[in-house]
Amino acid sequence: MSDNATPDLVFTGGTVVSHDGRRRNDVAIRDGRIIAVGEDLAVEGLPTVDATGLLVLPGLVDVHVHLREPGMTEKEDFASGTRAAAAGGVTTVVDMPNTSPPVATAERYRQKLDLVKEKAYVDFGLYGMLDHDNADEIAGMAELGAMGFKLFMGQTTGDNRCPNDAAIFRGLEAAAAAGLVVGVHAENDHLLRMFGDRLRSSGRTDPRAHLEGRPAFVEVEAVTRIITMATEAKAKLHIHHLSTADGLQRVRDLRAEGHRVSVEVLVGHLLLDDTAYDTYGNLIKLNPPIRPAADVNALWAGLGLGDIDVIATDHAPHTAAEQAEQDVWKAYGGFIGVETMLPLLLTAAAQGRLTVEDIVRLCSYTPARKWSMATKGQVAPGFDADLVLVDPATQAVVDGTSMHSKHNVTPYEGWALTGAVVATYLRGGLIYEKGAIIGNPAGRQVRPARVPLATAGA
Ligand SMILES: [Zn+2]
């Protein structure tokens, strides 16, 4: 090896899992980048990490988290949320803009970046918001490195005013001009409010009323409308947290007509169904809601057919007191998830519901490509040495007391796990090992590579 190809660290003896296969290989890194993947890469006298018996995965890329800065740090902050990510094998998070204040202008984007950039334990991207009147702010946020834009067609935490169709279309055009992804919460806001009012005035306050107030067609309508508009605007479109069988079928139908869109499902929508309202109450209030088993089964079938591109967490922390709220209309939507995603999916893999290769494709490779993260999502030369060492055989249970968010209230508490994160490396540096966060915040902002629209996207 020539001098500048000498690794400063080599992972030996592990099985490298990629989006399309696995192979016993060493991984050599230098200055935070992978320089070689192959056999017998260890160099006499230089540091090695023995990964024998372990799986080596590219760090997960979670494109849907709410770390609550600025303005809601009683729920979570960038330090606590990214520590949880590190412990969960997630080395890149992309944070949502529905904070207080929301990130809907270039000035706010700059303020948020300044506020969080020294606190992150993993690499991070920041979304801007596409709101009811900010199309002329899109280019400025893009200039500052916005990973993409979040469009709330239906109301959620923060109670931001949903844009009308004209504002949506102007935002889509501006995002298309910037070459950036628009990610959508696809529910029809007017219908949500109408059904919610009806249930409220009938006296319902129970957790299941949330599900009844958000019927599947509300998602189908929004999916249809946004895909139709995004195609016309030539925008790169992503549907966050698709939750229904009918919504997924509509995506299939529109794809068959030539529309291009990527689709995300949440861990919660895969692992919980509506019987869970009896057990967990408002803790599992989620927008869109936890659905009946028929929808859950349709999402799993969609994963098997390759119709779903991304799995994400929608890590949405609230305080423990807020999570105990009994009145469904006062309860917040969402719960934590960034630390449990990989162990829960490894458990599903151990049960034969998907493969570890699928996990890599859905949680790392495809999100990195869709959002044009040029050096993320693969264990290959030239990519960042974001590596997760996984023991697929470890038996454990989900234990909130050992987790790293500010409020570790999770519906998965006590669930049996097969598979665990042993260690997490960010650009070659150890950031988590066997229960402990290692070192100081070393996360950096990830900016999308400028790529031509025609070659981008899943
Ligand atoms: Zn969300």
Coordinates of N, CA and C in Angstrom, one line a residue, residues 74-207:
E74 N -38.3 21.0 26.4 CA -38.7 20.1 27.5 C -39.0 18.7 27.0
K75 N -39.3 18.6 25.7 CA -39.6 17.2 25.1 C -38.3 16.5 24.7
E76 N -37.4 17.2 24.1 CA -36.2 16.6 23.5 C -35.3 17.8 23.1
D77 N -34.0 17.6 22.9 CA -33.2 18.6 22.2 C -32.2 17.8 21.3
F78 N -31.4 18.6 20.7 CA -30.5 18.0 19.7 C -29.5 17.1 20.3
A79 N -29.0 17.4 21.5 CA -28.0 16.5 22.2 C -28.7 15.2 22.6
S80 N -29.8 15.3 23.3 CA -30.4 14.1 23.7 C -31.0 13.2 22.6
G81 N -31.6 13.9 21.6 CA -32.1 13.1 20.5 C -31.0 12.4 19.6
T82 N -29.9 13.1 19.5 CA -28.8 12.5 18.7 C -28.0 11.5 19.5
R83 N -28.0 11.6 20.8 CA -27.5 10.5 21.6 C -28.3 9.2 21.4
A84 N -29.6 9.4 21.5 CA -30.5 8.3 21.2 C -30.3 7.7 19.9
A85 N -30.1 8.6 18.9 CA -29.8 8.1 17.5 C -28.5 7.2 17.5
A86 N -27.5 7.7 18.1 CA -26.2 7.0 18.1 C -26.3 5.6 18.8
A87 N -27.1 5.6 19.9 CA -27.3 4.3 20.6 C -28.2 3.4 19.7
G88 N -28.9 3.9 18.8 CA -29.8 3.1 17.9 C -29.1 2.8 16.5
G89 N -27.9 3.1 16.4 CA -27.2 2.8 15.1 C -27.6 3.8 14.0
V90 N -28.2 4.9 14.3 CA -28.6 5.9 13.3 C -27.5 7.0 13.3
T91 N -26.8 7.1 12.2 CA -25.7 8.0 12.2 C -26.0 9.3 11.4
T92 N -27.2 9.3 10.8 CA -27.6 10.6 10.2 C -29.1 10.7 10.4
V93 N -29.5 11.9 11.0 CA -30.9 12.2 11.1 C -31.3 13.4 10.3
V94 N -32.5 13.5 9.8 CA -32.9 14.7 9.2 C -34.1 15.2 10.0
D95 N -34.0 16.4 10.5 CA -34.9 17.0 11.5 C -36.0 17.8 10.9
M96 N -37.2 17.7 11.4 CA -38.3 18.3 10.9 C -38.4 19.8 11.4
P97 N -39.1 20.6 10.6 CA -39.1 22.1 10.8 C -40.3 22.6 11.7
N98 N -41.2 21.7 12.2 CA -42.4 22.2 12.9 C -42.0 22.4 14.4
T99 N -41.1 23.3 14.5 CA -40.6 23.7 15.9 C -41.3 25.0 16.2
S100 N -40.8 25.6 17.3 CA -41.4 26.9 17.7 C -40.3 27.9 17.9
P101 N -40.1 28.8 17.0 CA -40.9 29.0 15.8 C -40.6 28.0 14.7
P102 N -41.5 27.8 13.8 CA -41.2 26.9 12.7 C -40.1 27.4 11.8
V103 N -39.4 26.5 11.1 CA -38.3 26.9 10.2 C -38.9 27.1 8.8
A104 N -39.3 28.3 8.6 CA -40.0 28.6 7.3 C -39.4 29.7 6.5
T105 N -38.3 30.3 7.1 CA -37.6 31.3 6.3 C -36.1 31.0 6.4
A106 N -35.3 31.7 5.5 CA -33.9 31.5 5.5 C -33.3 31.9 6.8
E107 N -33.8 33.0 7.4 CA -33.3 33.6 8.6 C -33.5 32.6 9.8
R108 N -34.7 32.0 9.8 CA -35.0 31.0 10.9 C -34.1 29.7 10.7
Y109 N -33.9 29.4 9.4 CA -33.0 28.2 9.1 C -31.6 28.5 9.6
R110 N -31.1 29.6 9.4 CA -29.8 30.0 9.8 C -29.7 30.0 11.4
Q111 N -30.7 30.5 12.0 CA -30.8 30.5 13.5 C -30.8 29.1 14.0
K112 N -31.6 28.2 13.4 CA -31.6 26.8 13.9 C -30.3 26.1 13.7
L113 N -29.7 26.3 12.6 CA -28.4 25.7 12.3 C -27.4 26.1 13.4
D114 N -27.4 27.4 13.7 CA -26.4 28.0 14.7 C -26.7 27.4 16.1
L115 N -28.0 27.2 16.3 CA -28.4 26.7 17.6 C -28.0 25.2 17.9
V116 N -28.1 24.4 16.8 CA -28.0 23.0 17.0 C -26.6 22.4 16.6
K117 N -25.9 23.1 15.8 CA -24.7 22.5 15.1 C -23.6 22.0 16.0
E118 N -23.5 22.6 17.2 CA -22.4 22.1 18.1 C -22.9 21.0 19.1
K119 N -24.2 20.6 19.0 CA -24.8 19.7 19.9 C -25.0 18.3 19.4
A120 N -24.8 18.1 18.1 CA -25.2 16.8 17.5 C -24.2 15.7 17.7
Y121 N -24.6 14.6 18.2 CA -23.7 13.4 18.3 C -23.7 12.6 17.0
V122 N -24.6 12.8 16.1 CA -24.6 12.2 14.8 C -24.7 13.3 13.7
D123 N -24.4 12.9 12.5 CA -24.6 13.9 11.4 C -26.1 14.2 11.2
F124 N -26.4 15.4 10.7 CA -27.8 15.8 10.7 C -28.0 16.6 9.4
G125 N -29.2 16.5 8.9 CA -29.7 17.5 7.9 C -30.9 18.2 8.6
L126 N -31.2 19.3 8.0 CA -32.4 20.1 8.5 C -33.4 20.3 7.3
Y127 N -34.6 20.0 7.5 CA -35.6 20.4 6.6 C -36.1 21.9 6.8
G128 N -36.5 22.5 5.8 CA -37.3 23.7 5.9 C -38.7 23.4 5.8
M129 N -39.6 24.3 6.1 CA -41.0 24.1 6.0 C -41.5 24.7 4.7
L130 N -42.4 24.0 4.1 CA -43.1 24.6 2.9 C -44.5 25.1 3.5
D131 N -44.6 26.3 3.8 CA -45.8 26.7 4.5 C -46.8 27.5 3.6
H132 N -47.8 28.2 4.2 CA -48.9 28.7 3.4 C -48.5 29.9 2.6
D133 N -47.3 30.5 2.8 CA -46.9 31.6 2.0 C -45.4 31.9 2.0
N134 N -44.6 30.9 1.7 CA -43.2 31.1 1.8 C -42.4 30.6 0.6
A135 N -43.0 30.5 -0.6 CA -42.3 30.0 -1.7 C -41.0 30.8 -2.0
D136 N -41.1 32.1 -1.7 CA -39.9 32.9 -2.0 C -38.8 32.8 -0.9
E137 N -39.0 31.9 0.1 CA -38.0 31.6 1.0 C -37.2 30.3 0.7
I138 N -37.8 29.5 -0.2 CA -37.3 28.2 -0.5 C -35.8 28.2 -1.0
A139 N -35.5 29.1 -1.9 CA -34.2 29.2 -2.5 C -33.1 29.6 -1.4
G140 N -33.5 30.5 -0.5 CA -32.6 30.9 0.6 C -32.3 29.8 1.5
M141 N -33.3 29.0 1.9 CA -33.1 27.8 2.7 C -32.2 26.8 2.0
A142 N -32.5 26.6 0.7 CA -31.7 25.7 -0.1 C -30.2 26.1 0.0
E143 N -30.0 27.4 -0.2 CA -28.6 27.9 -0.2 C -27.9 27.6 1.1
L144 N -28.6 27.5 2.2 CA -28.0 27.2 3.6 C -27.9 25.7 3.8
G145 N -28.3 24.9 2.8 CA -28.1 23.5 3.0 C -29.3 22.7 3.3
A146 N -30.5 23.3 3.2 CA -31.7 22.5 3.5 C -31.7 21.2 2.8
M147 N -32.1 20.2 3.6 CA -32.1 18.8 3.0 C -33.3 18.6 2.1
G148 N -34.3 19.4 2.3 CA -35.5 19.3 1.6 C -36.6 20.1 2.3
F149 N -37.8 19.9 2.0 CA -38.9 20.7 2.6 C -40.0 19.8 3.0
K150 N -40.6 20.2 4.2 CA -41.7 19.4 4.7 C -43.0 20.2 4.5
L151 N -43.9 19.5 3.9 CA -45.2 20.0 3.6 C -46.3 19.3 4.5
F152 N -46.9 20.0 5.4 CA -48.0 19.5 6.2 C -49.3 19.8 5.5
M153 N -49.9 18.8 4.8 CA -51.2 19.0 4.2 C -52.2 18.9 5.3
G154 N -51.9 18.1 6.3 CA -52.8 18.0 7.5 C -52.1 18.4 8.7
Q155 N -52.9 18.9 9.6 CA -52.4 19.6 10.9 C -51.7 18.5 11.7
T156 N -50.6 19.0 12.4 CA -49.9 18.2 13.4 C -49.3 19.0 14.5
T157 N -48.3 18.5 15.2 CA -47.7 19.2 16.4 C -47.2 20.6 15.9
G158 N -47.5 21.6 16.7 CA -47.1 22.9 16.3 C -48.3 23.7 15.8
D159 N -49.3 23.0 15.3 CA -50.5 23.7 14.8 C -50.2 24.7 13.8
N160 N -49.4 24.4 12.8 CA -49.0 25.4 11.8 C -50.2 25.3 10.7
R161 N -50.4 26.5 10.2 CA -51.5 26.7 9.2 C -51.1 25.9 8.0
C162 N -52.0 25.0 7.5 CA -51.7 24.2 6.3 C -51.9 25.1 5.1
P163 N -51.0 25.0 4.1 CA -51.2 25.8 2.9 C -52.3 25.3 2.0
N164 N -52.9 26.3 1.3 CA -53.9 25.9 0.3 C -53.2 25.3 -1.0
D165 N -54.0 24.9 -1.9 CA -53.3 24.2 -3.1 C -52.5 25.1 -3.9
A166 N -52.9 26.4 -4.0 CA -52.0 27.4 -4.7 C -50.7 27.5 -4.1
A167 N -50.7 27.7 -2.7 CA -49.4 27.8 -2.0 C -48.6 26.6 -2.1
I168 N -49.3 25.4 -2.1 CA -48.5 24.1 -2.3 C -47.9 24.1 -3.6
F169 N -48.6 24.5 -4.6 CA -48.0 24.4 -6.0 C -46.8 25.4 -6.2
R170 N -47.0 26.6 -5.6 CA -45.8 27.5 -5.7 C -44.6 27.0 -5.0
G171 N -44.9 26.3 -3.8 CA -43.8 25.7 -3.0 C -43.1 24.6 -3.8
L172 N -44.0 23.7 -4.4 CA -43.4 22.6 -5.2 C -42.5 23.1 -6.3
E173 N -43.0 24.2 -7.0 CA -42.2 24.7 -8.1 C -40.8 25.3 -7.6
A174 N -40.9 25.9 -6.4 CA -39.6 26.5 -5.9 C -38.7 25.4 -5.5
A175 N -39.2 24.3 -4.9 CA -38.4 23.2 -4.4 C -37.8 22.5 -5.7
A176 N -38.6 22.4 -6.7 CA -38.1 21.8 -8.0 C -37.0 22.6 -8.5
A177 N -37.1 23.9 -8.5 CA -36.0 24.8 -9.0 C -34.8 24.6 -8.2
A178 N -34.9 24.3 -6.9 CA -33.7 24.1 -6.1 C -33.2 22.6 -6.1
G179 N -34.0 21.8 -6.8 CA -33.6 20.4 -6.9 C -33.7 19.6 -5.7
L180 N -34.6 20.0 -4.8 CA -34.7 19.4 -3.5 C -36.0 18.6 -3.3
V181 N -36.0 17.6 -2.4 CA -37.1 16.8 -2.2 C -38.2 17.5 -1.3
V182 N -39.4 17.4 -1.7 CA -40.5 17.8 -0.8 C -41.1 16.6 -0.2
G183 N -41.1 16.5 1.1 CA -41.7 15.4 1.9 C -43.0 15.8 2.4
V184 N -44.0 15.0 2.3 CA -45.4 15.4 2.6 C -46.0 14.6 3.7
H185 N -46.7 15.3 4.6 CA -47.7 14.6 5.5 C -49.0 14.7 4.7
A186 N -49.4 13.5 4.2 CA -50.5 13.5 3.2 C -51.8 13.1 3.9
E187 N -52.5 14.1 4.5 CA -53.9 14.0 5.0 C -54.6 15.3 4.6
N188 N -55.9 15.2 4.3 CA -56.7 16.3 3.9 C -57.1 17.1 5.2
D189 N -56.6 18.3 5.3 CA -56.8 19.0 6.6 C -58.3 19.4 6.8
H190 N -59.0 19.8 5.8 CA -60.4 20.2 6.0 C -61.2 19.0 6.5
L191 N -60.9 17.8 5.9 CA -61.7 16.6 6.3 C -61.3 16.2 7.8
L192 N -60.0 16.3 8.1 CA -59.6 16.0 9.5 C -60.3 16.9 10.5
R193 N -60.4 18.2 10.2 CA -61.0 19.1 11.1 C -62.5 18.8 11.3
M194 N -63.1 18.5 10.1 CA -64.6 18.2 10.2 C -64.9 16.9 11.0
F195 N -64.1 15.9 10.7 CA -64.4 14.6 11.4 C -64.0 14.8 12.9
G196 N -62.9 15.5 13.2 CA -62.6 15.8 14.6 C -63.6 16.5 15.3
D197 N -64.2 17.6 14.7 CA -65.3 18.4 15.3 C -66.5 17.5 15.6
R198 N -66.8 16.7 14.6 CA -68.0 15.8 14.8 C -67.8 14.9 16.0
L199 N -66.6 14.2 16.1 CA -66.4 13.3 17.2 C -66.4 14.0 18.6
R200 N -65.7 15.2 18.6 CA -65.7 16.0 19.8 C -67.1 16.4 20.3
S201 N -67.9 16.9 19.3 CA -69.2 17.3 19.8 C -70.1 16.1 20.1
S202 N -69.8 14.9 19.7 CA -70.5 13.8 20.2 C -70.1 13.3 21.5
G203 N -69.0 14.0 22.1 CA -68.6 13.6 23.5 C -67.5 12.6 23.6
R204 N -67.0 12.2 22.4 CA -65.9 11.2 22.5 C -64.6 11.8 23.0
T205 N -63.9 11.2 23.9 CA -62.6 11.6 24.3 C -61.6 10.5 24.3
D206 N -62.0 9.3 23.9 CA -61.2 8.1 24.0 C -60.2 8.0 22.9
P207 N -59.1 7.2 23.1 CA -58.0 7.1 22.2 C -58.4 6.7 20.7

